[in-house]
PDB file of N, CA, C and O in Angstrom:
ATOM      1  N   MET A   1       0.826  -1.095   0.040  1.00 56.00           N
ATOM      2  CA  MET A   1      -0.043  -0.071  -0.002  1.00 56.00           C
ATOM      3  C   MET A   1       0.958   1.279  -0.048  1.00 56.00           C
ATOM      4  O   MET A   1       1.576   1.480   0.940  1.00 56.00           O
ATOM      5  N   ALA A   2       1.002   1.857  -1.122  1.00 78.00           N
ATOM      6  CA  ALA A   2       1.748   3.099  -1.196  1.00 78.00           C
ATOM      7  C   ALA A   2       0.748   4.296  -0.842  1.00 78.00           C
ATOM      8  O   ALA A   2      -0.195   4.498  -1.494  1.00 78.00           O
ATOM      9  N   LEU A   3       1.085   4.970   0.247  1.00 86.00           N
ATOM     10  CA  LEU A   3       0.295   6.170   0.589  1.00 86.00           C
ATOM     11  C   LEU A   3       0.324   7.270  -0.364  1.00 86.00           C
ATOM     12  O   LEU A   3       1.446   7.626  -0.699  1.00 86.00           O
ATOM     13  N   ASP A   4      -0.750   7.875  -0.713  1.00 85.00           N
ATOM     14  CA  ASP A   4      -0.753   9.103  -1.505  1.00 85.00           C
ATOM     15  C   ASP A   4      -1.187  10.084  -0.541  1.00 85.00           C
ATOM     16  O   ASP A   4      -2.388  10.297  -0.190  1.00 85.00           O
ATOM     17  N   LEU A   5      -0.232  10.917  -0.045  1.00 82.00           N
ATOM     18  CA  LEU A   5      -0.411  11.951   0.916  1.00 82.00           C
ATOM     19  C   LEU A   5      -1.322  13.073   0.407  1.00 82.00           C
ATOM     20  O   LEU A   5      -1.807  13.951   1.107  1.00 82.00           O
ATOM     21  N   ASN A   6      -1.510  13.142  -0.971  1.00 83.00           N
ATOM     22  CA  ASN A   6      -2.387  14.104  -1.550  1.00 83.00           C
ATOM     23  C   ASN A   6      -3.819  13.660  -1.755  1.00 83.00           C
ATOM     24  O   ASN A   6      -4.619  14.400  -2.309  1.00 83.00           O
ATOM     25  N   ASP A   7      -4.101  12.397  -1.427  1.00 88.00           N
ATOM     26  CA  ASP A   7      -5.370  11.842  -1.675  1.00 88.00           C
ATOM     27  C   ASP A   7      -6.407  12.365  -0.562  1.00 88.00           C
ATOM     28  O   ASP A   7      -6.131  12.268   0.638  1.00 88.00           O
ATOM     29  N   PRO A   8      -7.404  13.051  -1.123  1.00 89.00           N
ATOM     30  CA  PRO A   8      -8.282  13.655  -0.081  1.00 89.00           C
ATOM     31  C   PRO A   8      -9.097  12.671   0.726  1.00 89.00           C
ATOM     32  O   PRO A   8      -9.704  12.985   1.679  1.00 89.00           O
ATOM     33  N   GLU A   9      -9.169  11.360   0.231  1.00 91.00           N
ATOM     34  CA  GLU A   9      -9.868  10.368   0.905  1.00 91.00           C
ATOM     35  C   GLU A   9      -8.932   9.660   2.069  1.00 91.00           C
ATOM     36  O   GLU A   9      -9.348   8.823   2.760  1.00 91.00           O
ATOM     37  N   LEU A  10      -7.638  10.084   2.197  1.00 90.00           N
ATOM     38  CA  LEU A  10      -6.754   9.588   3.081  1.00 90.00           C
ATOM     39  C   LEU A  10      -7.242   9.963   4.534  1.00 90.00           C
ATOM     40  O   LEU A  10      -7.583  11.070   4.834  1.00 90.00           O
ATOM     41  N   GLU A  11      -7.222   8.923   5.401  1.00 93.00           N
ATOM     42  CA  GLU A  11      -7.811   9.171   6.721  1.00 93.00           C
ATOM     43  C   GLU A  11      -6.652   8.959   7.800  1.00 93.00           C
ATOM     44  O   GLU A  11      -5.695   8.213   7.536  1.00 93.00           O
ATOM     45  N   PHE A  12      -6.945   9.503   8.952  1.00 94.00           N
ATOM     46  CA  PHE A  12      -5.984   9.273  10.033  1.00 94.00           C
ATOM     47  C   PHE A  12      -5.748   7.764  10.288  1.00 94.00           C
ATOM     48  O   PHE A  12      -4.580   7.415  10.565  1.00 94.00           O
ATOM     49  N   SER A  13      -6.841   6.936  10.256  1.00 94.00           N
ATOM     50  CA  SER A  13      -6.515   5.572  10.496  1.00 94.00           C
ATOM     51  C   SER A  13      -5.572   4.913   9.421  1.00 94.00           C
ATOM     52  O   SER A  13      -4.935   3.995   9.765  1.00 94.00           O
ATOM     53  N   ASP A  14      -5.583   5.454   8.228  1.00 95.00           N
ATOM     54  CA  ASP A  14      -4.558   4.979   7.182  1.00 95.00           C
ATOM     55  C   ASP A  14      -3.090   5.247   7.677  1.00 95.00           C
ATOM     56  O   ASP A  14      -2.287   4.329   7.424  1.00 95.00           O
ATOM     57  N   LEU A  15      -2.928   6.372   8.282  1.00 95.00           N
ATOM     58  CA  LEU A  15      -1.650   6.737   8.686  1.00 95.00           C
ATOM     59  C   LEU A  15      -1.255   5.922   9.966  1.00 95.00           C
ATOM     60  O   LEU A  15      -0.082   5.365  10.011  1.00 95.00           O
ATOM     61  N   VAL A  16      -2.221   5.624  10.856  1.00 96.00           N
ATOM     62  CA  VAL A  16      -1.944   4.760  11.940  1.00 96.00           C
ATOM     63  C   VAL A  16      -1.624   3.313  11.388  1.00 96.00           C
ATOM     64  O   VAL A  16      -0.705   2.685  11.939  1.00 96.00           O
ATOM     65  N   TYR A  17      -2.376   2.804  10.480  1.00 96.00           N
ATOM     66  CA  TYR A  17      -2.158   1.473   9.839  1.00 96.00           C
ATOM     67  C   TYR A  17      -0.760   1.300   9.335  1.00 96.00           C
ATOM     68  O   TYR A  17      -0.083   0.397   9.582  1.00 96.00           O
ATOM     69  N   ALA A  18      -0.406   2.323   8.631  1.00 96.00           N
ATOM     70  CA  ALA A  18       0.868   2.291   7.939  1.00 96.00           C
ATOM     71  C   ALA A  18       2.064   2.311   9.019  1.00 96.00           C
ATOM     72  O   ALA A  18       3.035   1.580   8.838  1.00 96.00           O
ATOM     73  N   TYR A  19       1.911   3.151  10.060  1.00 96.00           N
ATOM     74  CA  TYR A  19       2.934   2.998  11.099  1.00 96.00           C
ATOM     75  C   TYR A  19       2.961   1.679  11.814  1.00 96.00           C
ATOM     76  O   TYR A  19       4.033   1.141  12.107  1.00 96.00           O
ATOM     77  N   GLN A  20       1.727   1.222  12.136  1.00 96.00           N
ATOM     78  CA  GLN A  20       1.562  -0.020  12.851  1.00 96.00           C
ATOM     79  C   GLN A  20       2.169  -1.127  12.060  1.00 96.00           C
ATOM     80  O   GLN A  20       2.807  -2.061  12.666  1.00 96.00           O
ATOM     81  N   SER A  21       1.991  -1.145  10.753  1.00 96.00           N
ATOM     82  CA  SER A  21       2.520  -2.209   9.935  1.00 96.00           C
ATOM     83  C   SER A  21       3.976  -2.277   9.938  1.00 96.00           C
ATOM     84  O   SER A  21       4.620  -3.353   9.971  1.00 96.00           O
ATOM     85  N   TRP A  22       4.598  -1.128   9.947  1.00 96.00           N
ATOM     86  CA  TRP A  22       6.075  -1.038  10.046  1.00 96.00           C
ATOM     87  C   TRP A  22       6.650  -1.562  11.353  1.00 96.00           C
ATOM     88  O   TRP A  22       7.587  -2.344  11.406  1.00 96.00           O
ATOM     89  N   VAL A  23       6.125  -1.148  12.436  1.00 96.00           N
ATOM     90  CA  VAL A  23       6.475  -1.569  13.673  1.00 96.00           C
ATOM     91  C   VAL A  23       6.328  -3.070  13.833  1.00 96.00           C
ATOM     92  O   VAL A  23       7.221  -3.864  14.320  1.00 96.00           O
ATOM     93  N   MET A  24       5.220  -3.632  13.372  1.00 94.00           N
ATOM     94  CA  MET A  24       4.978  -5.167  13.385  1.00 94.00           C
ATOM     95  C   MET A  24       5.903  -5.758  12.535  1.00 94.00           C
ATOM     96  O   MET A  24       6.473  -6.919  12.978  1.00 94.00           O
ATOM     97  N   ALA A  25       6.257  -5.290  11.397  1.00 94.00           N
ATOM     98  CA  ALA A  25       7.143  -6.045  10.432  1.00 94.00           C
ATOM     99  C   ALA A  25       8.662  -5.981  11.131  1.00 94.00           C
ATOM    100  O   ALA A  25       9.310  -7.008  11.021  1.00 94.00           O
ATOM    101  N   MET A  26       8.936  -4.877  11.700  1.00 93.00           N
ATOM    102  CA  MET A  26      10.258  -4.896  12.507  1.00 93.00           C
ATOM    103  C   MET A  26      10.307  -5.915  13.532  1.00 93.00           C
ATOM    104  O   MET A  26      11.353  -6.628  13.652  1.00 93.00           O
ATOM    105  N   ILE A  27       9.241  -5.994  14.368  1.00 93.00           N
ATOM    106  CA  ILE A  27       9.205  -6.978  15.491  1.00 93.00           C
ATOM    107  C   ILE A  27       9.288  -8.327  14.850  1.00 93.00           C
ATOM    108  O   ILE A  27      10.121  -9.242  15.294  1.00 93.00           O
ATOM    109  N   ASN A  28       8.576  -8.660  13.813  1.00 91.00           N
ATOM    110  CA  ASN A  28       8.572  -9.897  13.181  1.00 91.00           C
ATOM    111  C   ASN A  28       9.946 -10.336  12.713  1.00 91.00           C
ATOM    112  O   ASN A  28      10.505 -11.251  12.937  1.00 91.00           O
ATOM    113  N   ASP A  29      10.547  -9.413  11.896  1.00 90.00           N
ATOM    114  CA  ASP A  29      11.769  -9.634  11.242  1.00 90.00           C
ATOM    115  C   ASP A  29      12.996  -9.788  12.190  1.00 90.00           C
ATOM    116  O   ASP A  29      13.921 -10.595  12.077  1.00 90.00           O
ATOM    117  N   GLU A  30      13.017  -8.864  13.169  1.00 86.00           N
ATOM    118  CA  GLU A  30      14.168  -8.708  13.974  1.00 86.00           C
ATOM    119  C   GLU A  30      14.104  -9.392  15.294  1.00 86.00           C
ATOM    120  O   GLU A  30      15.060  -9.804  15.938  1.00 86.00           O
ATOM    121  N   LYS A  31      12.897  -9.572  15.806  1.00 82.00           N
ATOM    122  CA  LYS A  31      12.800 -10.053  17.276  1.00 82.00           C
ATOM    123  C   LYS A  31      12.158 -11.489  17.288  1.00 82.00           C
ATOM    124  O   LYS A  31      12.524 -12.274  18.144  1.00 82.00           O
ATOM    125  N   LEU A  32      11.244 -11.653  16.471  1.00 82.00           N
ATOM    126  CA  LEU A  32      10.505 -13.041  16.462  1.00 82.00           C
ATOM    127  C   LEU A  32      11.201 -14.085  15.551  1.00 82.00           C
ATOM    128  O   LEU A  32      10.746 -15.222  15.602  1.00 82.00           O
ATOM    129  N   GLY A  33      12.161 -13.618  14.684  1.00 80.00           N
ATOM    130  CA  GLY A  33      12.659 -14.565  13.792  1.00 80.00           C
ATOM    131  C   GLY A  33      11.829 -15.129  12.863  1.00 80.00           C
ATOM    132  O   GLY A  33      11.986 -16.298  12.556  1.00 80.00           O
ATOM    133  N   GLY A  34      10.797 -14.320  12.356  1.00 71.00           N
ATOM    134  CA  GLY A  34       9.905 -14.794  11.406  1.00 71.00           C
ATOM    135  C   GLY A  34      10.676 -15.355  10.148  1.00 71.00           C
ATOM    136  O   GLY A  34      11.602 -14.767   9.649  1.00 71.00           O
ATOM    137  N   GLU A  35      10.150 -16.491   9.654  1.00 81.00           N
ATOM    138  CA  GLU A  35      10.918 -17.145   8.597  1.00 81.00           C
ATOM    139  C   GLU A  35      10.638 -16.325   7.283  1.00 81.00           C
ATOM    140  O   GLU A  35      11.519 -16.181   6.451  1.00 81.00           O
ATOM    141  N   GLU A  36       9.416 -15.729   7.138  1.00 86.00           N
ATOM    142  CA  GLU A  36       9.099 -14.809   5.991  1.00 86.00           C
ATOM    143  C   GLU A  36       9.331 -13.401   6.422  1.00 86.00           C
ATOM    144  O   GLU A  36       8.698 -12.892   7.419  1.00 86.00           O
ATOM    145  N   LYS A  37      10.101 -12.671   5.717  1.00 91.00           N
ATOM    146  CA  LYS A  37      10.445 -11.329   6.033  1.00 91.00           C
ATOM    147  C   LYS A  37       9.260 -10.468   5.634  1.00 91.00           C
ATOM    148  O   LYS A  37       8.795 -10.580   4.556  1.00 91.00           O
ATOM    149  N   LEU A  38       8.844  -9.648   6.474  1.00 89.00           N
ATOM    150  CA  LEU A  38       7.570  -8.836   6.205  1.00 89.00           C
ATOM    151  C   LEU A  38       7.993  -7.407   5.776  1.00 89.00           C
ATOM    152  O   LEU A  38       7.163  -6.766   5.017  1.00 89.00           O
ATOM    153  N   LEU A  39       9.153  -6.968   6.330  1.00 92.00           N
ATOM    154  CA  LEU A  39       9.397  -5.474   5.957  1.00 92.00           C
ATOM    155  C   LEU A  39       9.879  -5.283   4.546  1.00 92.00           C
ATOM    156  O   LEU A  39      10.721  -5.959   3.946  1.00 92.00           O
ATOM    157  N   THR A  40       9.226  -4.291   3.906  1.00 93.00           N
ATOM    158  CA  THR A  40       9.579  -3.912   2.572  1.00 93.00           C
ATOM    159  C   THR A  40       9.917  -2.454   2.519  1.00 93.00           C
ATOM    160  O   THR A  40       9.663  -1.699   3.544  1.00 93.00           O
ATOM    161  N   ASP A  41      10.450  -1.962   1.394  1.00 94.00           N
ATOM    162  CA  ASP A  41      10.665  -0.557   1.299  1.00 94.00           C
ATOM    163  C   ASP A  41       9.427   0.222   1.284  1.00 94.00           C
ATOM    164  O   ASP A  41       9.396   1.328   1.783  1.00 94.00           O
ATOM    165  N   ASP A  42       8.383  -0.358   0.620  1.00 94.00           N
ATOM    166  CA  ASP A  42       7.145   0.441   0.652  1.00 94.00           C
ATOM    167  C   ASP A  42       6.538   0.571   2.104  1.00 94.00           C
ATOM    168  O   ASP A  42       6.043   1.670   2.419  1.00 94.00           O
ATOM    169  N   ILE A  43       6.592  -0.400   2.966  1.00 94.00           N
ATOM    170  CA  ILE A  43       6.094  -0.274   4.291  1.00 94.00           C
ATOM    171  C   ILE A  43       6.981   0.735   5.083  1.00 94.00           C
ATOM    172  O   ILE A  43       6.398   1.620   5.748  1.00 94.00           O
ATOM    173  N   THR A  44       8.348   0.705   4.827  1.00 94.00           N
ATOM    174  CA  THR A  44       9.112   1.671   5.501  1.00 94.00           C
ATOM    175  C   THR A  44       8.863   3.018   5.064  1.00 94.00           C
ATOM    176  O   THR A  44       8.675   3.950   5.839  1.00 94.00           O
ATOM    177  N   GLU A  45       8.682   3.282   3.692  1.00 95.00           N
ATOM    178  CA  GLU A  45       8.433   4.564   3.229  1.00 95.00           C
ATOM    179  C   GLU A  45       7.031   5.175   3.638  1.00 95.00           C
ATOM    180  O   GLU A  45       6.978   6.290   4.142  1.00 95.00           O
ATOM    181  N   ASP A  46       6.017   4.299   3.679  1.00 95.00           N
ATOM    182  CA  ASP A  46       4.701   4.741   4.200  1.00 95.00           C
ATOM    183  C   ASP A  46       4.804   5.075   5.646  1.00 95.00           C
ATOM    184  O   ASP A  46       4.146   6.061   6.123  1.00 95.00           O
ATOM    185  N   ALA A  47       5.497   4.288   6.422  1.00 95.00           N
ATOM    186  CA  ALA A  47       5.587   4.587   7.893  1.00 95.00           C
ATOM    187  C   ALA A  47       6.202   5.901   8.089  1.00 95.00           C
ATOM    188  O   ALA A  47       5.908   6.762   8.956  1.00 95.00           O
ATOM    189  N   LEU A  48       7.429   6.096   7.514  1.00 93.00           N
ATOM    190  CA  LEU A  48       8.168   7.358   7.618  1.00 93.00           C
ATOM    191  C   LEU A  48       7.264   8.566   7.066  1.00 93.00           C
ATOM    192  O   LEU A  48       7.381   9.769   7.856  1.00 93.00           O
ATOM    193  N   ASN A  49       6.527   8.427   6.092  1.00 94.00           N
ATOM    194  CA  ASN A  49       5.689   9.476   5.662  1.00 94.00           C
ATOM    195  C   ASN A  49       4.534   9.708   6.671  1.00 94.00           C
ATOM    196  O   ASN A  49       4.151  10.890   6.976  1.00 94.00           O
ATOM    197  N   SER A  50       4.079   8.695   7.154  1.00 95.00           N
ATOM    198  CA  SER A  50       2.950   8.825   8.258  1.00 95.00           C
ATOM    199  C   SER A  50       3.347   9.492   9.465  1.00 95.00           C
ATOM    200  O   SER A  50       2.592  10.342  10.115  1.00 95.00           O
ATOM    201  N   MET A  51       4.658   9.296   9.879  1.00 93.00           N
ATOM    202  CA  MET A  51       5.182   9.845  11.048  1.00 93.00           C
ATOM    203  C   MET A  51       5.208  11.425  11.091  1.00 93.00           C
ATOM    204  O   MET A  51       5.115  12.095  11.979  1.00 93.00           O
ATOM    205  N   ARG A  52       5.231  11.968   9.790  1.00 92.00           N
ATOM    206  CA  ARG A  52       5.238  13.422   9.624  1.00 92.00           C
ATOM    207  C   ARG A  52       3.886  13.994  10.062  1.00 92.00           C
ATOM    208  O   ARG A  52       3.894  15.142  10.477  1.00 92.00           O
ATOM    209  N   PHE A  53       2.845  13.226  10.034  1.00 93.00           N
ATOM    210  CA  PHE A  53       1.502  13.629  10.451  1.00 93.00           C
ATOM    211  C   PHE A  53       0.907  13.094  11.767  1.00 93.00           C
ATOM    212  O   PHE A  53      -0.138  13.598  12.190  1.00 93.00           O
ATOM    213  N   LEU A  54       1.515  12.079  12.297  1.00 95.00           N
ATOM    214  CA  LEU A  54       1.090  11.470  13.504  1.00 95.00           C
ATOM    215  C   LEU A  54       1.734  12.093  14.694  1.00 95.00           C
ATOM    216  O   LEU A  54       2.933  12.271  14.687  1.00 95.00           O
ATOM    217  N   PRO A  55       0.929  12.566  15.653  1.00 95.00           N
ATOM    218  CA  PRO A  55       1.599  13.142  16.892  1.00 95.00           C
ATOM    219  C   PRO A  55       2.365  12.075  17.550  1.00 95.00           C
ATOM    220  O   PRO A  55       2.219  10.842  17.522  1.00 95.00           O
ATOM    221  N   GLY A  56       3.390  12.488  18.347  1.00 94.00           N
ATOM    222  CA  GLY A  56       4.307  11.574  19.010  1.00 94.00           C
ATOM    223  C   GLY A  56       3.582  10.616  20.008  1.00 94.00           C
ATOM    224  O   GLY A  56       4.055   9.510  20.219  1.00 94.00           O
ATOM    225  N   GLU A  57       2.472  11.137  20.588  1.00 96.00           N
ATOM    226  CA  GLU A  57       1.814  10.354  21.557  1.00 96.00           C
ATOM    227  C   GLU A  57       1.117   9.199  20.880  1.00 96.00           C
ATOM    228  O   GLU A  57       1.064   8.069  21.465  1.00 96.00           O
ATOM    229  N   VAL A  58       0.691   9.232  19.597  1.00 96.00           N
ATOM    230  CA  VAL A  58       0.091   8.081  18.883  1.00 96.00           C
ATOM    231  C   VAL A  58       1.253   7.115  18.490  1.00 96.00           C
ATOM    232  O   VAL A  58       0.999   6.033  18.699  1.00 96.00           O
ATOM    233  N   THR A  59       2.323   7.622  17.896  1.00 95.00           N
ATOM    234  CA  THR A  59       3.371   6.635  17.619  1.00 95.00           C
ATOM    235  C   THR A  59       3.930   5.892  18.881  1.00 95.00           C
ATOM    236  O   THR A  59       4.194   4.751  18.779  1.00 95.00           O
ATOM    237  N   SER A  60       4.051   6.734  20.000  1.00 95.00           N
ATOM    238  CA  SER A  60       4.497   6.064  21.233  1.00 95.00           C
ATOM    239  C   SER A  60       3.537   4.959  21.613  1.00 95.00           C
ATOM    240  O   SER A  60       3.806   3.898  22.225  1.00 95.00           O
ATOM    241  N   ALA A  61       2.170   5.322  21.536  1.00 95.00           N
ATOM    242  CA  ALA A  61       1.110   4.227  21.991  1.00 95.00           C
ATOM    243  C   ALA A  61       1.167   2.999  21.097  1.00 95.00           C
ATOM    244  O   ALA A  61       0.974   1.917  21.585  1.00 95.00           O
ATOM    245  N   ILE A  62       1.401   3.222  19.835  1.00 95.00           N
ATOM    246  CA  ILE A  62       1.540   2.109  18.926  1.00 95.00           C
ATOM    247  C   ILE A  62       2.603   1.139  19.308  1.00 95.00           C
ATOM    248  O   ILE A  62       2.484   0.084  19.510  1.00 95.00           O
ATOM    249  N   GLU A  63       3.810   1.840  19.552  1.00 95.00           N
ATOM    250  CA  GLU A  63       5.065   1.160  19.901  1.00 95.00           C
ATOM    251  C   GLU A  63       4.813   0.325  21.188  1.00 95.00           C
ATOM    252  O   GLU A  63       5.212  -0.757  21.368  1.00 95.00           O
ATOM    253  N   THR A  64       4.341   1.064  22.293  1.00 94.00           N
ATOM    254  CA  THR A  64       4.164   0.506  23.597  1.00 94.00           C
ATOM    255  C   THR A  64       3.216  -0.700  23.476  1.00 94.00           C
ATOM    256  O   THR A  64       3.543  -1.776  24.035  1.00 94.00           O
ATOM    257  N   SER A  65       2.101  -0.457  22.739  1.00 95.00           N
ATOM    258  CA  SER A  65       1.193  -1.518  22.644  1.00 95.00           C
ATOM    259  C   SER A  65       1.614  -2.717  22.037  1.00 95.00           C
ATOM    260  O   SER A  65       1.466  -3.856  22.505  1.00 95.00           O
ATOM    261  N   LEU A  66       2.369  -2.590  20.999  1.00 94.00           N
ATOM    262  CA  LEU A  66       2.803  -3.768  20.192  1.00 94.00           C
ATOM    263  C   LEU A  66       4.032  -4.348  20.972  1.00 94.00           C
ATOM    264  O   LEU A  66       4.162  -5.687  20.972  1.00 94.00           O
ATOM    265  N   ALA A  67       4.794  -3.605  21.672  1.00 94.00           N
ATOM    266  CA  ALA A  67       5.881  -4.272  22.419  1.00 94.00           C
ATOM    267  C   ALA A  67       5.245  -5.142  23.553  1.00 94.00           C
ATOM    268  O   ALA A  67       5.768  -6.212  23.839  1.00 94.00           O
ATOM    269  N   ARG A  68       4.186  -4.694  24.086  1.00 93.00           N
ATOM    270  CA  ARG A  68       3.474  -5.500  25.139  1.00 93.00           C
ATOM    271  C   ARG A  68       2.857  -6.840  24.457  1.00 93.00           C
ATOM    272  O   ARG A  68       3.044  -7.870  25.109  1.00 93.00           O
ATOM    273  N   VAL A  69       2.255  -6.567  23.408  1.00 93.00           N
ATOM    274  CA  VAL A  69       1.578  -7.796  22.801  1.00 93.00           C
ATOM    275  C   VAL A  69       2.664  -8.856  22.433  1.00 93.00           C
ATOM    276  O   VAL A  69       2.429 -10.006  22.580  1.00 93.00           O
ATOM    277  N   TYR A  70       3.759  -8.480  21.846  1.00 91.00           N
ATOM    278  CA  TYR A  70       4.765  -9.357  21.371  1.00 91.00           C
ATOM    279  C   TYR A  70       5.881  -9.531  22.349  1.00 91.00           C
ATOM    280  O   TYR A  70       6.897 -10.185  22.073  1.00 91.00           O
ATOM    281  N   ASP A  71       5.657  -9.217  23.543  1.00 91.00           N
ATOM    282  CA  ASP A  71       6.609  -9.373  24.695  1.00 91.00           C
ATOM    283  C   ASP A  71       8.053  -8.877  24.272  1.00 91.00           C
ATOM    284  O   ASP A  71       9.009  -9.610  24.437  1.00 91.00           O
ATOM    285  N   VAL A  72       8.177  -7.724  23.860  1.00 92.00           N
ATOM    286  CA  VAL A  72       9.510  -7.071  23.420  1.00 92.00           C
ATOM    287  C   VAL A  72       9.623  -5.909  24.336  1.00 92.00           C
ATOM    288  O   VAL A  72       8.850  -5.185  24.612  1.00 92.00           O
ATOM    289  N   ASP A  73      10.937  -5.872  24.856  1.00 91.00           N
ATOM    290  CA  ASP A  73      11.249  -4.781  25.793  1.00 91.00           C
ATOM    291  C   ASP A  73      11.129  -3.429  24.977  1.00 91.00           C
ATOM    292  O   ASP A  73      11.642  -3.220  23.772  1.00 91.00           O
ATOM    293  N   PRO A  74      10.358  -2.415  25.528  1.00 89.00           N
ATOM    294  CA  PRO A  74      10.162  -1.220  24.761  1.00 89.00           C
ATOM    295  C   PRO A  74      11.333  -0.404  24.396  1.00 89.00           C
ATOM    296  O   PRO A  74      11.478   0.188  23.346  1.00 89.00           O
ATOM    297  N   ASP A  75      12.336  -0.449  25.187  1.00 90.00           N
ATOM    298  CA  ASP A  75      13.702   0.228  24.929  1.00 90.00           C
ATOM    299  C   ASP A  75      14.396  -0.513  23.735  1.00 90.00           C
ATOM    300  O   ASP A  75      15.037   0.077  22.876  1.00 90.00           O
ATOM    301  N   GLU A  76      14.334  -1.797  23.773  1.00 91.00           N
ATOM    302  CA  GLU A  76      14.935  -2.626  22.680  1.00 91.00           C
ATOM    303  C   GLU A  76      14.189  -2.373  21.338  1.00 91.00           C
ATOM    304  O   GLU A  76      14.841  -2.178  20.261  1.00 91.00           O
ATOM    305  N   LEU A  77      12.897  -2.292  21.462  1.00 91.00           N
ATOM    306  CA  LEU A  77      12.051  -1.904  20.135  1.00 91.00           C
ATOM    307  C   LEU A  77      12.389  -0.436  19.606  1.00 91.00           C
ATOM    308  O   LEU A  77      12.703  -0.358  18.517  1.00 91.00           O
ATOM    309  N   ALA A  78      12.568   0.479  20.584  1.00 90.00           N
ATOM    310  CA  ALA A  78      12.954   1.865  20.176  1.00 90.00           C
ATOM    311  C   ALA A  78      14.322   1.756  19.547  1.00 90.00           C
ATOM    312  O   ALA A  78      14.532   2.466  18.495  1.00 90.00           O
ATOM    313  N   GLU A  79      15.217   1.031  20.004  1.00 92.00           N
ATOM    314  CA  GLU A  79      16.556   0.931  19.282  1.00 92.00           C
ATOM    315  C   GLU A  79      16.530   0.194  17.893  1.00 92.00           C
ATOM    316  O   GLU A  79      17.184   0.571  17.037  1.00 92.00           O
ATOM    317  N   LEU A  80      15.614  -0.688  17.861  1.00 90.00           N
ATOM    318  CA  LEU A  80      15.383  -1.432  16.418  1.00 90.00           C
ATOM    319  C   LEU A  80      14.774  -0.408  15.472  1.00 90.00           C
ATOM    320  O   LEU A  80      15.268  -0.402  14.272  1.00 90.00           O
ATOM    321  N   LEU A  81      13.827   0.355  15.877  1.00 92.00           N
ATOM    322  CA  LEU A  81      13.202   1.262  15.061  1.00 92.00           C
ATOM    323  C   LEU A  81      13.968   2.492  14.683  1.00 92.00           C
ATOM    324  O   LEU A  81      13.844   2.955  13.596  1.00 92.00           O
ATOM    325  N   PHE A  82      14.732   3.006  15.618  1.00 91.00           N
ATOM    326  CA  PHE A  82      15.444   4.267  15.512  1.00 91.00           C
ATOM    327  C   PHE A  82      16.917   4.060  15.953  1.00 91.00           C
ATOM    328  O   PHE A  82      17.219   4.570  17.084  1.00 91.00           O
ATOM    329  N   PRO A  83      17.691   3.226  15.314  1.00 88.00           N
ATOM    330  CA  PRO A  83      19.059   3.004  15.798  1.00 88.00           C
ATOM    331  C   PRO A  83      19.951   4.162  15.957  1.00 88.00           C
ATOM    332  O   PRO A  83      19.886   5.085  15.174  1.00 88.00           O
ATOM    333  N   GLY A  84      20.647   4.301  17.086  1.00 80.00           N
ATOM    334  CA  GLY A  84      21.484   5.365  17.286  1.00 80.00           C
ATOM    335  C   GLY A  84      20.957   6.615  17.823  1.00 80.00           C
ATOM    336  O   GLY A  84      21.663   7.445  18.101  1.00 80.00           O
ATOM    337  N   GLU A  85      19.585   6.714  18.067  1.00 68.00           N
ATOM    338  CA  GLU A  85      19.054   7.817  18.562  1.00 68.00           C
ATOM    339  C   GLU A  85      18.891   7.710  20.053  1.00 68.00           C
ATOM    340  O   GLU A  85      18.514   6.644  20.528  1.00 68.00           O
ATOM    341  N   ASP A  86      18.960   8.797  20.844  1.00 59.00           N
ATOM    342  CA  ASP A  86      18.936   8.650  22.311  1.00 59.00           C
ATOM    343  C   ASP A  86      17.683   9.322  22.697  1.00 59.00           C
ATOM    344  O   ASP A  86      17.223  10.281  22.312  1.00 59.00           O
TER     345      ASP A  86
END
């Protein structure tokens, strides 16, 4: 799903879905050792574009919720998503 940020039909939920998909793909590929890699360039690009419009509270809530669901340490997840950032 390539997000068209100029699409007047684009909704907030589309942005949330794009970011959530990226976080889930990272968890699958890096922490759960999923046999099938889920992360693609399109997923990454959509997530990074979505981050421009999503409040930090929303991205933080997505990360925290998914870390709990998949039993991943939140700090470790943050390092996976944003390596080298403090």
